GROMACS .gro file of C-alpha atoms in nm:
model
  375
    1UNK     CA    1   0.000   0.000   0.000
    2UNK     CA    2   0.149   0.334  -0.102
    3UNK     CA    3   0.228   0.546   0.192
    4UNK     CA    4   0.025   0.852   0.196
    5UNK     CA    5   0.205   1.162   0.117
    6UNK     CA    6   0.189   1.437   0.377
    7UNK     CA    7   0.058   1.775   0.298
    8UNK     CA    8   0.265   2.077   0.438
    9UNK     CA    9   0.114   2.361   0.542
   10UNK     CA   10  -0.123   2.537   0.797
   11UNK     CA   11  -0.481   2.488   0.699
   12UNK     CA   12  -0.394   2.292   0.393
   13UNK     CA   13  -0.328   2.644   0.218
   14UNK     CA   14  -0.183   2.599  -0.148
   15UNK     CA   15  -0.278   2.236  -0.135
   16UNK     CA   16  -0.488   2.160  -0.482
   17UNK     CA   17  -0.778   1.966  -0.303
   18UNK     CA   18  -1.029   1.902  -0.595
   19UNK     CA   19  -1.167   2.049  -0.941
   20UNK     CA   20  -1.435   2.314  -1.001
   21UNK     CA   21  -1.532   2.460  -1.334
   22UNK     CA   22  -1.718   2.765  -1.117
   23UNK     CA   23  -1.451   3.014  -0.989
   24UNK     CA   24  -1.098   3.113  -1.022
   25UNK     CA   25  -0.952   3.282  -0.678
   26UNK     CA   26  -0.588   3.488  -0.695
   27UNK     CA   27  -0.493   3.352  -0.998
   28UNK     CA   28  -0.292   3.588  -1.216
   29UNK     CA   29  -0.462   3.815  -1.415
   30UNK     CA   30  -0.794   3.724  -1.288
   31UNK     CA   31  -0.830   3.794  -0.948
   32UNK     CA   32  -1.171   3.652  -0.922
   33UNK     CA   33  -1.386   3.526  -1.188
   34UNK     CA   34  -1.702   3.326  -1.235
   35UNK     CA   35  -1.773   3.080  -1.519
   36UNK     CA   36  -1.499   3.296  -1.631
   37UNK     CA   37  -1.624   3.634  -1.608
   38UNK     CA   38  -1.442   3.886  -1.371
   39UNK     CA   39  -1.656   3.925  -1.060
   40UNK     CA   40  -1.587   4.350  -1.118
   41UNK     CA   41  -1.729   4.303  -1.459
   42UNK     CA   42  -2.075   4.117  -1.346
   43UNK     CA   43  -2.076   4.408  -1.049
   44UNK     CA   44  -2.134   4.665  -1.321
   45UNK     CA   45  -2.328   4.526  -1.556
   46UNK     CA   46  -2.542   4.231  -1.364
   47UNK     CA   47  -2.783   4.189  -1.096
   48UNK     CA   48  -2.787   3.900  -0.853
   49UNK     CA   49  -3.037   3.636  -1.030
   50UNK     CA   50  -2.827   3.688  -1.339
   51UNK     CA   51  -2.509   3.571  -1.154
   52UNK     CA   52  -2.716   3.301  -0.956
   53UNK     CA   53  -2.812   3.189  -1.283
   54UNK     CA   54  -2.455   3.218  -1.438
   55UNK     CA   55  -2.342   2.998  -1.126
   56UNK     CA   56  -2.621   2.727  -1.158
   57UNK     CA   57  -2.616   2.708  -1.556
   58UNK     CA   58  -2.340   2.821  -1.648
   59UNK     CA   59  -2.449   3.086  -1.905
   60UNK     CA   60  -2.541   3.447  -1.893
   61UNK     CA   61  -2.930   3.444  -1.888
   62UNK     CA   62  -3.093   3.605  -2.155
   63UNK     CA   63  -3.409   3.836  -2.138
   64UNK     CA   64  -3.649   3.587  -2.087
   65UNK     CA   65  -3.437   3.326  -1.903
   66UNK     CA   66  -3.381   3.593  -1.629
   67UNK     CA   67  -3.734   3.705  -1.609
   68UNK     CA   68  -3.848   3.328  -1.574
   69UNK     CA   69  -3.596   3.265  -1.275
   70UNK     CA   70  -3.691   3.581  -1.106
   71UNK     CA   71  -4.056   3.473  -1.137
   72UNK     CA   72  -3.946   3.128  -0.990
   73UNK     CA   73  -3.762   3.245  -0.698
   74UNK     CA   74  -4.091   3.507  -0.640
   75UNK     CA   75  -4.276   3.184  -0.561
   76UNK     CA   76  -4.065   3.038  -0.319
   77UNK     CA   77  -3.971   3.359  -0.080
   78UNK     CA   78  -4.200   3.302   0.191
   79UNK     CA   79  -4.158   3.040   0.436
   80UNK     CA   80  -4.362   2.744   0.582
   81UNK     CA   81  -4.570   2.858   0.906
   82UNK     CA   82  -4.375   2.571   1.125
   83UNK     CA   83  -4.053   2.737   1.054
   84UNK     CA   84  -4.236   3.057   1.118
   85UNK     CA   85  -4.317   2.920   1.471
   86UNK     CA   86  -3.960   2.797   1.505
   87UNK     CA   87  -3.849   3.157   1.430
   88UNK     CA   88  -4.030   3.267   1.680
   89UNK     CA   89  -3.924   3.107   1.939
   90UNK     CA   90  -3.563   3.143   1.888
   91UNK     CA   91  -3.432   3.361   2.144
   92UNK     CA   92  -3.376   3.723   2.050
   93UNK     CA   93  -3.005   3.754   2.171
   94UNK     CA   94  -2.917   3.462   1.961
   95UNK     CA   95  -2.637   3.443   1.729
   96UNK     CA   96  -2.808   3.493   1.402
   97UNK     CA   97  -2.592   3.271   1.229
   98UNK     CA   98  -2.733   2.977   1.478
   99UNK     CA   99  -3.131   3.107   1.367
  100UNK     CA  100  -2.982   3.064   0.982
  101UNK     CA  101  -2.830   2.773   1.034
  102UNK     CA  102  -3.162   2.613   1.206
  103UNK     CA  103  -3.387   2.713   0.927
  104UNK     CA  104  -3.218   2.499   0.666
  105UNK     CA  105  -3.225   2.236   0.912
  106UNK     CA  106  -3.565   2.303   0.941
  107UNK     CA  107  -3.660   2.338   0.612
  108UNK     CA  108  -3.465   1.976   0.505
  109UNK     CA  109  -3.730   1.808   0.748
  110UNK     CA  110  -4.022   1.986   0.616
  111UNK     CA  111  -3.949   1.983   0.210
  112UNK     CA  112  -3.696   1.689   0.234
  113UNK     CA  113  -3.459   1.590  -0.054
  114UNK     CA  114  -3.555   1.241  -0.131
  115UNK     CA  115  -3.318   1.221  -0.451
  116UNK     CA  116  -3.105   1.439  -0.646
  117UNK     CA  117  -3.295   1.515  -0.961
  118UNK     CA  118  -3.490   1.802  -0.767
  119UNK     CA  119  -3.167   1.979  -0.665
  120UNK     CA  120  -3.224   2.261  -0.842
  121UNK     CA  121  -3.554   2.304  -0.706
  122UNK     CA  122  -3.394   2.307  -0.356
  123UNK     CA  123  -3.114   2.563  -0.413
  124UNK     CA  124  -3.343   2.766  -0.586
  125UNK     CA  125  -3.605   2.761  -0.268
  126UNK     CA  126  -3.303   2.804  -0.001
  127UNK     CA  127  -3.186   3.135  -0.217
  128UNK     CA  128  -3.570   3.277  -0.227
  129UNK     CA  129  -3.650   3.192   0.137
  130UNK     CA  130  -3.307   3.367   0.290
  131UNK     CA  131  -3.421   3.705   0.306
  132UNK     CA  132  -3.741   3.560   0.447
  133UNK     CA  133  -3.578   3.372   0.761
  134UNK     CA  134  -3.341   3.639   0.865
  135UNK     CA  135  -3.581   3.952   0.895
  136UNK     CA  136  -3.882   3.728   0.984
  137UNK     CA  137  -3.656   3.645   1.331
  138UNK     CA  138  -3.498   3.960   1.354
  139UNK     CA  139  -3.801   4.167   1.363
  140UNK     CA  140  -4.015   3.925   1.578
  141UNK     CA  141  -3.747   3.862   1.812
  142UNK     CA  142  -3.629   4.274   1.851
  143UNK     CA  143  -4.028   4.390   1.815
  144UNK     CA  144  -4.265   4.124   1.806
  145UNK     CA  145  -4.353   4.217   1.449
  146UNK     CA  146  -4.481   3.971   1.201
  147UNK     CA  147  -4.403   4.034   0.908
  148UNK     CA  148  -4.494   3.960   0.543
  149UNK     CA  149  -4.274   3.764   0.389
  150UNK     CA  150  -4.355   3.868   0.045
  151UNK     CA  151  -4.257   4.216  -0.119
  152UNK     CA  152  -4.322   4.358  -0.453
  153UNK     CA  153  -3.928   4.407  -0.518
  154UNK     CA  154  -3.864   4.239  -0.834
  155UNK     CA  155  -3.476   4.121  -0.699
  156UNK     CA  156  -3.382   3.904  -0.357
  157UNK     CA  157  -3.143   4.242  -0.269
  158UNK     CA  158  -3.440   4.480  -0.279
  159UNK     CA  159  -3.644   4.220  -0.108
  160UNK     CA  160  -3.413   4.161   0.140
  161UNK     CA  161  -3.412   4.550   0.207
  162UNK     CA  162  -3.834   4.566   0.233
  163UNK     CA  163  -3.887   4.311   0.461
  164UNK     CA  164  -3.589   4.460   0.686
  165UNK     CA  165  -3.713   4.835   0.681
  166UNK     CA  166  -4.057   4.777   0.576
  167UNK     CA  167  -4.073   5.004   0.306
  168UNK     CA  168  -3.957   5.068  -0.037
  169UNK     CA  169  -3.571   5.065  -0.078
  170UNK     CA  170  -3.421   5.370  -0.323
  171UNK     CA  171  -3.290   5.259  -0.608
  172UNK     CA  172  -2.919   5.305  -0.467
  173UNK     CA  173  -2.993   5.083  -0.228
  174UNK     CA  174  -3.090   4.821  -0.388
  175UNK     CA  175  -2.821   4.861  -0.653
  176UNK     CA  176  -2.548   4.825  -0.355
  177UNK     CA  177  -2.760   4.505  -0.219
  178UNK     CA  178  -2.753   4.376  -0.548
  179UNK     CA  179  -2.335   4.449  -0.575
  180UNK     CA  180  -2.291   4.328  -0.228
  181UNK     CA  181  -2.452   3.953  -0.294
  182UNK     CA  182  -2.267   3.903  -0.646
  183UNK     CA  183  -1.919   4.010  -0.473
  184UNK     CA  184  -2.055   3.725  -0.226
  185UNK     CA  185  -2.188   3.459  -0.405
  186UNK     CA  186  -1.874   3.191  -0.515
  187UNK     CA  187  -1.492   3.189  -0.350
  188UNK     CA  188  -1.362   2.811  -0.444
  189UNK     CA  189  -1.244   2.623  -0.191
  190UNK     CA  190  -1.264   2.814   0.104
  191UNK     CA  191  -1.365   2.645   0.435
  192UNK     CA  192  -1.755   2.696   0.410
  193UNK     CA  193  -1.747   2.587   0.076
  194UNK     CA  194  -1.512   2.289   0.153
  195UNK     CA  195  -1.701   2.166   0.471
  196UNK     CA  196  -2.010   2.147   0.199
  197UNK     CA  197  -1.812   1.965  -0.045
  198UNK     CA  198  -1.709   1.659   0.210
  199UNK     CA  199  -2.073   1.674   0.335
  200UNK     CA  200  -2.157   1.646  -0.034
  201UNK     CA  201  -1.957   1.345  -0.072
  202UNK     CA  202  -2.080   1.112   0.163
  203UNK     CA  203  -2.410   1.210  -0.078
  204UNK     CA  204  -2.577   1.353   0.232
  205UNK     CA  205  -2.861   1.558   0.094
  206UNK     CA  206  -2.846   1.922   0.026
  207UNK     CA  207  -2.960   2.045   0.363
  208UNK     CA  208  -2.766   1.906   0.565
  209UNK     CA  209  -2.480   2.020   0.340
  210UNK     CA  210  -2.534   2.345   0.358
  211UNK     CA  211  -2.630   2.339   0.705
  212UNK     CA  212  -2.292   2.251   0.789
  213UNK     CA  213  -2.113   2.482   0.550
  214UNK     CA  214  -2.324   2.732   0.773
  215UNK     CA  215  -2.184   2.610   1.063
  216UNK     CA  216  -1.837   2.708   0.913
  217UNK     CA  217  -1.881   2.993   0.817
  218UNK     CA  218  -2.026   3.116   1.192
  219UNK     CA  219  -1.647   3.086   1.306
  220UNK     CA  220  -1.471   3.408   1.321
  221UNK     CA  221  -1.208   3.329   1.105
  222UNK     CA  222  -1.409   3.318   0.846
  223UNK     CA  223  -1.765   3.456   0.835
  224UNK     CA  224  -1.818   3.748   1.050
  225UNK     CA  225  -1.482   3.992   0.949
  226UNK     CA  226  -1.743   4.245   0.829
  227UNK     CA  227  -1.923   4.286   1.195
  228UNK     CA  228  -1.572   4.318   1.313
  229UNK     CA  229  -1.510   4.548   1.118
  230UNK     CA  230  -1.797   4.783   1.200
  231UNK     CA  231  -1.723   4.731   1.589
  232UNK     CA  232  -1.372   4.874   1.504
  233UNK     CA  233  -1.473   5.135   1.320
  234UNK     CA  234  -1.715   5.267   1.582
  235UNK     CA  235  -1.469   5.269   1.830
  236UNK     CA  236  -1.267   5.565   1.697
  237UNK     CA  237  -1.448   5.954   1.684
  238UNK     CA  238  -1.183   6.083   1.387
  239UNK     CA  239  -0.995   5.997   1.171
  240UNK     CA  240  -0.689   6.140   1.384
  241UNK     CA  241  -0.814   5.877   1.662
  242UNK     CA  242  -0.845   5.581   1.427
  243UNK     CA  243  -0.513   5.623   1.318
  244UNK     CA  244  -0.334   5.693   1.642
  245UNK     CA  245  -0.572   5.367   1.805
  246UNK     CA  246  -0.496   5.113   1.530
  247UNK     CA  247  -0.108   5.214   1.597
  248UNK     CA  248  -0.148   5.095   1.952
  249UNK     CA  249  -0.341   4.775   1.831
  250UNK     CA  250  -0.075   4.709   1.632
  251UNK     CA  251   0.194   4.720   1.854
  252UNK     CA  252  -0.009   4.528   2.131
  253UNK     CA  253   0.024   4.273   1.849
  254UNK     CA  254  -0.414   4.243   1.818
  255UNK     CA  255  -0.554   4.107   1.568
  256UNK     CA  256  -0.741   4.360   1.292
  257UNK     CA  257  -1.007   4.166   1.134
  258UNK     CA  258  -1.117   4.243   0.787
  259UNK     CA  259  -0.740   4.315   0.630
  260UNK     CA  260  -0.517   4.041   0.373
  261UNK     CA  261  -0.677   3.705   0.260
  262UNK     CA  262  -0.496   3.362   0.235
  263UNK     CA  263  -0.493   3.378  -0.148
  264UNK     CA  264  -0.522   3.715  -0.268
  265UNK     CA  265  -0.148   3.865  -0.258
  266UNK     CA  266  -0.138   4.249  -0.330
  267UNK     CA  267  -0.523   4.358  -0.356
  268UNK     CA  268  -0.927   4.143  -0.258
  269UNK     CA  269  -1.062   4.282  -0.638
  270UNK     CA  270  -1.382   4.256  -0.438
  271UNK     CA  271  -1.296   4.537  -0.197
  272UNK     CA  272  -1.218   4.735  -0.528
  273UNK     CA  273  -1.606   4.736  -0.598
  274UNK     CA  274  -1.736   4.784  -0.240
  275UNK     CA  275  -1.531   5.045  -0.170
  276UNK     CA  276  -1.687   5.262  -0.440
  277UNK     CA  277  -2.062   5.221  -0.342
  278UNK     CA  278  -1.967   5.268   0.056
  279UNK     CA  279  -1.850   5.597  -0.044
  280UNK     CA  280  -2.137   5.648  -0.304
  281UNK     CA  281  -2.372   5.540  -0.009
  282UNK     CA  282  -2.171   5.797   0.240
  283UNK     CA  283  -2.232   6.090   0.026
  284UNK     CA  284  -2.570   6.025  -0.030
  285UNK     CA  285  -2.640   6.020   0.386
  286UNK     CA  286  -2.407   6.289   0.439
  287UNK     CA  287  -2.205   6.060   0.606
  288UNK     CA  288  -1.888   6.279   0.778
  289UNK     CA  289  -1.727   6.014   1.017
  290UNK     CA  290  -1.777   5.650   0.929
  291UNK     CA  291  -1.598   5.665   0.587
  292UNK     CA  292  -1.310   5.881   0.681
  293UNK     CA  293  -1.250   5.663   0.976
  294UNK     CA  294  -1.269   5.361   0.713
  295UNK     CA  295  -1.036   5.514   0.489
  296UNK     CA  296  -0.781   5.614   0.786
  297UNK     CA  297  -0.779   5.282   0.895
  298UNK     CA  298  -0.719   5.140   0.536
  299UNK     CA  299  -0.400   5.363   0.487
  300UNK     CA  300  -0.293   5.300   0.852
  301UNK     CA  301  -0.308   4.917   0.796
  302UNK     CA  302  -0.115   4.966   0.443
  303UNK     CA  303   0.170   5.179   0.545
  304UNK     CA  304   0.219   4.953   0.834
  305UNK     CA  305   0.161   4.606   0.740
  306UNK     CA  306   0.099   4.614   0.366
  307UNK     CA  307  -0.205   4.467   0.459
  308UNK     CA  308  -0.494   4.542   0.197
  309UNK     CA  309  -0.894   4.589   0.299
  310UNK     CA  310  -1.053   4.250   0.151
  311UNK     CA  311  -1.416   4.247   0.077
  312UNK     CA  312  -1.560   4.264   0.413
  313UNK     CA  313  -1.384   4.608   0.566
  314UNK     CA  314  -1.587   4.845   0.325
  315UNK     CA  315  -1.876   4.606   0.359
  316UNK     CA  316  -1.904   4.706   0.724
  317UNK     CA  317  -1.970   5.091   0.640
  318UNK     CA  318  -2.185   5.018   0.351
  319UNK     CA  319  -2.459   4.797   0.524
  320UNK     CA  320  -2.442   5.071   0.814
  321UNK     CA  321  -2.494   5.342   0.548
  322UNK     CA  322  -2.843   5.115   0.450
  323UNK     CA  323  -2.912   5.089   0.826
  324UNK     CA  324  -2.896   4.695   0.830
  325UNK     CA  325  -2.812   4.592   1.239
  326UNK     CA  326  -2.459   4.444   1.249
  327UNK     CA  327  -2.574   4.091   1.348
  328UNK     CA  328  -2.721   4.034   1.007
  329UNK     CA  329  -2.384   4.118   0.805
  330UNK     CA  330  -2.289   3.773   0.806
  331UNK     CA  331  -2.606   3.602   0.756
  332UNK     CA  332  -2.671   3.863   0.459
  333UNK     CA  333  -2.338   3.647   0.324
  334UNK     CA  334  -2.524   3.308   0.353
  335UNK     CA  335  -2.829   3.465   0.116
  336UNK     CA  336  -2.513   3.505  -0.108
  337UNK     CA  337  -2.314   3.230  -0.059
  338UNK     CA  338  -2.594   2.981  -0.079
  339UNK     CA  339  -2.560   2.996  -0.465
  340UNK     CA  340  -2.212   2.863  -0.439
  341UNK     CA  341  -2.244   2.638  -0.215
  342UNK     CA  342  -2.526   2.437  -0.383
  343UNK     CA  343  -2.296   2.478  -0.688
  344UNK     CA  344  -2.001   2.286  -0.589
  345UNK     CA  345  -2.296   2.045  -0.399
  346UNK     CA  346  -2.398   1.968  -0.783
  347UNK     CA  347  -2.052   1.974  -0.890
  348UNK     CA  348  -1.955   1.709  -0.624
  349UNK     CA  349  -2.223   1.498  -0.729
  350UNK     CA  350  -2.145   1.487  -1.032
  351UNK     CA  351  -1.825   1.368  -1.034
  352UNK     CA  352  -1.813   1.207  -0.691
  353UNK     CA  353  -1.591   1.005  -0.474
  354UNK     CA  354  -1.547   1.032  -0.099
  355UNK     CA  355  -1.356   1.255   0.022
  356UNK     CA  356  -1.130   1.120   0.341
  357UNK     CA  357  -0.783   1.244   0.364
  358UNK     CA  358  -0.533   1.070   0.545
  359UNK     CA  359  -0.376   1.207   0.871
  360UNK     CA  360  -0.011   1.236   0.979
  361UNK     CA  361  -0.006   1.054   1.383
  362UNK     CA  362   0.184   1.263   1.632
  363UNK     CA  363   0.103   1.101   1.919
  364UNK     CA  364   0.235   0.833   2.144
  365UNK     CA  365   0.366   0.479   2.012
  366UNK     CA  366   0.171   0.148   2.014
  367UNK     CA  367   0.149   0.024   2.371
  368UNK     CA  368   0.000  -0.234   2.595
  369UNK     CA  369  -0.300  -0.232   2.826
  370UNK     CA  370  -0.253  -0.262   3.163
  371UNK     CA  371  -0.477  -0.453   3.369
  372UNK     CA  372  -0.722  -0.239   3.552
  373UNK     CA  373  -0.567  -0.389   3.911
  374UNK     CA  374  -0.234  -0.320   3.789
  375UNK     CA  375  -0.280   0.062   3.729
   0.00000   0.00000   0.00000
């Protein structure tokens, strides 16, 4: 038996652990592409069900196509009155990721995937209902409203935005939703994506697969940068005080969250896009304080640490500019990342076998039991 070969490393980075046809990440050139079109591209001329449908098909929708799949996903936003009542009673200082993560839990007991050849129909209902689940709970839980889970906003980032505020988003806004979850929506093998892929494998169905890339992405280290990002922004008054604080972070060694990525070297091309609309969004509010501080931060962590912004700093300021409650940034990422997720589900599938790595053993050598009496 050929010895396994051991795979240097922290975290496995630079390790080639699979195939996808859906994204490129860091690679020369490209920065970031899907189906082969640079993410900055499909920010300026797209909306979010055209990349959702670029993802799932693998073609640019045309007219018709995307009017269909908007009209699909229309049909499927609201949710089932059980998970309604389970909603409910979650708690309302609980993480938000944990109420996200126990819909689609949920949801795989009450519309269960009994075999793969609905798929489709089951990414395309966990993508309609996400806007649904989070501001159902959140609003409930901080108001005891409930709310109607249906809006008259013809895209899931305008939706999203109605059934948060409860009344018709401006056009910017739902431009800069729209931006926000196709900058979101597919990142290769990262560890969300990953943890879905190995679920995937063992042909699990699609809910539980997702439920556990959910479960990644909760940790800090990977969901969650842009919420940290806010808090550290709202610490500081000026721009002066940002700048002289983050030099005392830094030299108590603390860890800034939302600057340099594991595979993007020199610039997040995502951040590129963001940053724009936060400042669009900062003029339009008259914003004096939020995106200064941002931007003194951003040159403060450059000049000091080469570290770039990647997509989540600017993130932080732009959902505060749309008034959107820090403990939905992340879960506002799941109504994103869903797409990809259930993507490389399909693409697993496809072309499966299971995936179990071998491990290297560190620990003691091969020993005896002693008798119990003898100890």
């Amino acid at each position: 038996m050929a010895e396994a070969k051991v795979l240097s490393g922290a975290g496995l980075r630079g390790q080639i652990a699979g195939q996808t046809a859906l994204s490129t990440v860091g690679k020369e050139g490209a920065g970031l592409t899907y189906r082969g079109y640079d993410v900055r591209d499909l920010a300026e001329h797209c909306c979010f069900e055209e990349v959702a449908y670029l993802l799932f098909h693998g073609e640019l929708p045309n007219a018709q196509q995307l009017e269909d799949y908007k009209a699909r996903l229309k049909q499927w936003r609201d949710i089932p009155d059980v998970l309604k009542e389970v909603l409910e009673r979650a708690p309302s200082n609980a993480h938000p990721m944990d109420v996200m993560r126990t819909a689609c839990s949920v949801l795989g007991m009450l519309e269960p995937e009994h075999d793969f050849s609905k798929q489709q129909d089951k990414a395309d209902r966990l993508l309609a209902m996400g806007p649904a689940v989070m501001t159902y709970w959140y609003r409930f839980s901080h108001g005891g409203v409930r709310i109607n889970c249906q809006s008259d906003e013809d895209t899931l980032g305008g939706h999203f935005l109605a059934l948060l505020h409860g009344r018709k988003p401006t056009e910017l806004e739902t431009r800069v939703m729209n931006v926000s979850l196709i900058l979101y929506a597919e990142h290769e093998f990262n560890a969300s994506t990953f943890t879905a892929r190995v679920c995937a494998s063992t042909l699990s169905d699609i809910y539980s697969c997702i439920t556990g890339a959910i479960g990644s992405l909760r940790g800090p280290l990977h969901g969650g940068a842009n919420e940290a990002a806010m808090e550290l922004i709202e610490r500081f008054n000026t721009p002066e005080e940002a700048r002289e604080g983050l030099l005392g972070m830094l030299e108590r060694k603390e860890k800034i969250m939302g600057f340099g990525h594991a595979i993007y070297k020199d610039s997040d091309p995502r951040n590129e896009v963001i940053k724009e609309w936060a400042k669009k969004l900062a003029e339009l509010v008259g914003d004096t304080k939020l995106y200064p501080i941002s931007e003194a931060i951003d040159q403060t962590m450059w000049e000091q640490k080469r570290l770039f912004p990647n997509a989540d700093f600017y993130h932080a300021s732009a959902y505060n500019f749309m008034g959107i409650p820090t403990p939905l940034f992340t879960p506002i990422f799941v109504c994103s990342r869903v797409v990809g997720w259930c993507c490389h589900v399909f693409e697993q599938r496809a072309n499966n076998r299971i995936i179990r790595p071998s491990a290297e053993y560190v620990g003691v050598e091969q020993r005896k039991v002693v008798p119990l009496a003898q100890r």
